[in-house]
């Protein structure tokens, strides 16, 4: 997964790992 800006990663650091895993799963299913 590629990110345009480093700032796009800032919000990921605030997300609990459990929720992040769910988010990644949704993104991978979408693309």
mmCIF file of C-alpha atoms in Angstrom:
data_model
loop_
_atom_site.group_PDB
_atom_site.id
_atom_site.type_symbol
_atom_site.label_atom_id
_atom_site.label_comp_id
_atom_site.label_asym_id
_atom_site.label_seq_id
_atom_site.Cartn_x
_atom_site.Cartn_y
_atom_site.Cartn_z
ATOM 1 C CA UNK A 1 0.000 0.000 0.000
ATOM 2 C CA UNK A 2 1.378 3.376 -0.988
ATOM 3 C CA UNK A 3 0.720 6.613 0.821
ATOM 4 C CA UNK A 4 0.936 10.049 -0.751
ATOM 5 C CA UNK A 5 2.022 11.913 2.361
ATOM 6 C CA UNK A 6 3.655 11.071 5.669
ATOM 7 C CA UNK A 7 0.782 12.942 7.311
ATOM 8 C CA UNK A 8 -1.544 10.223 6.047
ATOM 9 C CA UNK A 9 0.187 7.836 8.445
ATOM 10 C CA UNK A 10 -0.289 10.097 11.451
ATOM 11 C CA UNK A 11 -3.870 8.982 12.097
ATOM 12 C CA UNK A 12 -2.890 5.322 11.829
ATOM 13 C CA UNK A 13 -0.679 5.658 14.904
ATOM 14 C CA UNK A 14 -3.714 6.692 16.946
ATOM 15 C CA UNK A 15 -5.799 3.703 15.867
ATOM 16 C CA UNK A 16 -5.700 0.572 18.094
ATOM 17 C CA UNK A 17 -4.076 -2.402 16.365
ATOM 18 C CA UNK A 18 -7.342 -4.341 16.473
ATOM 19 C CA UNK A 19 -9.223 -1.638 14.608
ATOM 20 C CA UNK A 20 -6.318 -1.156 12.225
ATOM 21 C CA UNK A 21 -6.404 -4.838 11.304
ATOM 22 C CA UNK A 22 -10.097 -4.529 10.486
ATOM 23 C CA UNK A 23 -9.457 -1.412 8.433
ATOM 24 C CA UNK A 24 -6.698 -3.102 6.458
ATOM 25 C CA UNK A 25 -8.937 -6.111 5.870
ATOM 26 C CA UNK A 26 -11.665 -3.896 4.461
ATOM 27 C CA UNK A 27 -9.211 -2.057 2.228
ATOM 28 C CA UNK A 28 -7.657 -5.253 0.888
ATOM 29 C CA UNK A 29 -11.090 -6.662 0.057
ATOM 30 C CA UNK A 30 -12.057 -3.461 -1.713
ATOM 31 C CA UNK A 31 -9.041 -3.416 -4.009
#
